[in-house]
XYZ file of C-alpha atoms in Angstrom:
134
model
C 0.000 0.000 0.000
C 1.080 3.646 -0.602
C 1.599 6.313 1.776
C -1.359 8.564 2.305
C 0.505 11.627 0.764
C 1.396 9.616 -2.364
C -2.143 8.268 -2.436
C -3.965 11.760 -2.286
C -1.382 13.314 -4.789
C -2.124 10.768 -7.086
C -6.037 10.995 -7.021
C -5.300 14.676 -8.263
C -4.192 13.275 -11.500
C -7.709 11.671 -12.372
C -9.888 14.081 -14.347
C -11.792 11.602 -16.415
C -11.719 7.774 -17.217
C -11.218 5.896 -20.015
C -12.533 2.608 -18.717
C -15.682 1.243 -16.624
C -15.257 -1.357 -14.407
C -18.232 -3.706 -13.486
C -19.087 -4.240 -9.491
C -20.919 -7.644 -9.437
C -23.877 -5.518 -7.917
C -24.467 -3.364 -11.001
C -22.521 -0.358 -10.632
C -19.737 0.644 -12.240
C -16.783 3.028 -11.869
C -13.846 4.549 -13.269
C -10.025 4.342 -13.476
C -9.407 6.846 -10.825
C -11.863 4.402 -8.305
C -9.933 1.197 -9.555
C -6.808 3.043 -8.819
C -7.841 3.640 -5.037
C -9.767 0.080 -4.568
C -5.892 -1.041 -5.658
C -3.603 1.039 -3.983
C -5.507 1.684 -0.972
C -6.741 -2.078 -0.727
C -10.077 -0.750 -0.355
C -12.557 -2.981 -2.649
C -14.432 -3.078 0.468
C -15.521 0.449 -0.407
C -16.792 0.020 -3.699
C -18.780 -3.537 -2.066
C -20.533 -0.929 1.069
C -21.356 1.491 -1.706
C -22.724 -1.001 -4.117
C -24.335 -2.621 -1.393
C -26.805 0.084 -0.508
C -28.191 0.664 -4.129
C -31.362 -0.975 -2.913
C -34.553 -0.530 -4.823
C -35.727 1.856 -1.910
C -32.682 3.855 -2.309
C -32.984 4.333 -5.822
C -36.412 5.309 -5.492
C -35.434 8.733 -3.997
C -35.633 11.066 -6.441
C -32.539 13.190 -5.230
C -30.567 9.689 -4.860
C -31.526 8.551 -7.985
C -29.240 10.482 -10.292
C -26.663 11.586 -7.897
C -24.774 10.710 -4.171
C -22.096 11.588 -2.255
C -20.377 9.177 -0.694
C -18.212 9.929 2.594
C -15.493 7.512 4.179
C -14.272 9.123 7.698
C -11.341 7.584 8.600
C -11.006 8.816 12.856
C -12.422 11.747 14.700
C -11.459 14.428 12.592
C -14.818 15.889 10.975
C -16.761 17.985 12.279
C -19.260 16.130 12.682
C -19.717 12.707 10.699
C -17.725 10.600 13.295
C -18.369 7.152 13.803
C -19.711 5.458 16.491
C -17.736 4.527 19.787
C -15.818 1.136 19.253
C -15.806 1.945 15.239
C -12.335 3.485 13.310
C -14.791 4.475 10.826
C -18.101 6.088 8.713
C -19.657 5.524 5.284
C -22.261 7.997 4.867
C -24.442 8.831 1.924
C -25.976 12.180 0.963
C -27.584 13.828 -1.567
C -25.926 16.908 -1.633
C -23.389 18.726 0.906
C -23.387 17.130 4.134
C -25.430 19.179 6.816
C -25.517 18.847 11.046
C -28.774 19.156 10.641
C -29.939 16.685 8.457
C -29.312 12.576 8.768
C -27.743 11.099 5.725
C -29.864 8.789 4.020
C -27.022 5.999 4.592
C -24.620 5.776 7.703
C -22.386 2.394 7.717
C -19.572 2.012 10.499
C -17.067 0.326 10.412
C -15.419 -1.383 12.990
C -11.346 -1.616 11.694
C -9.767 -0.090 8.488
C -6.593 0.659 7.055
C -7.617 3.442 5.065
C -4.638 5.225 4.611
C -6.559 9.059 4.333
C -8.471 10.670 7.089
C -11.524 11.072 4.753
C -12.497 11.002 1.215
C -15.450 12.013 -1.212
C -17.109 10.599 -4.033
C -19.196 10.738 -6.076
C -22.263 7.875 -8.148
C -23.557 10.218 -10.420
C -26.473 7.638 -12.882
C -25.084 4.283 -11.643
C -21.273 5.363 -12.025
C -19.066 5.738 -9.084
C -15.744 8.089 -9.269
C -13.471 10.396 -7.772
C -14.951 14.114 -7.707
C -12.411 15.190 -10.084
C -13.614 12.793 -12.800
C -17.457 14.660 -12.652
């Protein structure tokens, strides 16, 4: 695995993809997302995330087209933090992540890895990436 600096300076370099990538539960996503599933070792990302597109889920009209995704690696935030006895916090949201609304998906997990603090992205129509490939 990379360091974290060399990881996040990397993930600067992806502005658009030339290849999608299948997840067995019908997303798919882009070279910059392959690129962190590899280096990061974090396929278990792109499994949570692919996990939640439930029919329900999808049936949000704000969620349909567009989420953000959060990973929170710690305590650092503000104020998506995960739970006591948890390193860390997938959350879901439909736009920019508010104290005063719940996100429509909060998943914590118990050990990671994860060599960032946090990071963002994006499923815009079934297609997950890194917010510079939007």
């Amino acid at each position: 695995m990379i360091s974290a600096q060399e990881l996040q300076e990397s993930l600067k370099h992806f502005t658009s993809t030339d290849n999608y990538y299948r997840h067995l539960l019908s997303i798919r996503y882009t070279d910059g997302i392959q690129y962190l599933a590899q280096e990061a070792q974090c396929y278990w990302l792109i499994d949570v995330i692919a996990s939640h597109q439930t029919k329900r889920l999808l049936a949000n009209k704000m969620l349909k087209d567009f989420q953000l995704w959060y990973l929170m690696v710690g305590e650092e935030h503000e104020f998506i933090k995960p739970k006591p006895h948890h390193q860390a916090v997938v959350t879901c949201w439909g736009d920019t992540p508010d104290p005063e609304i719940t996100p429509y998906i909060r998943q914590d997990i118990e050990f990671t890895d994860f060599p960032l603090p946090e990071i963002k992205l994006f499923l815009v129509q079934g297609v997950l990436m890194l917010p510079g490939e939007y």
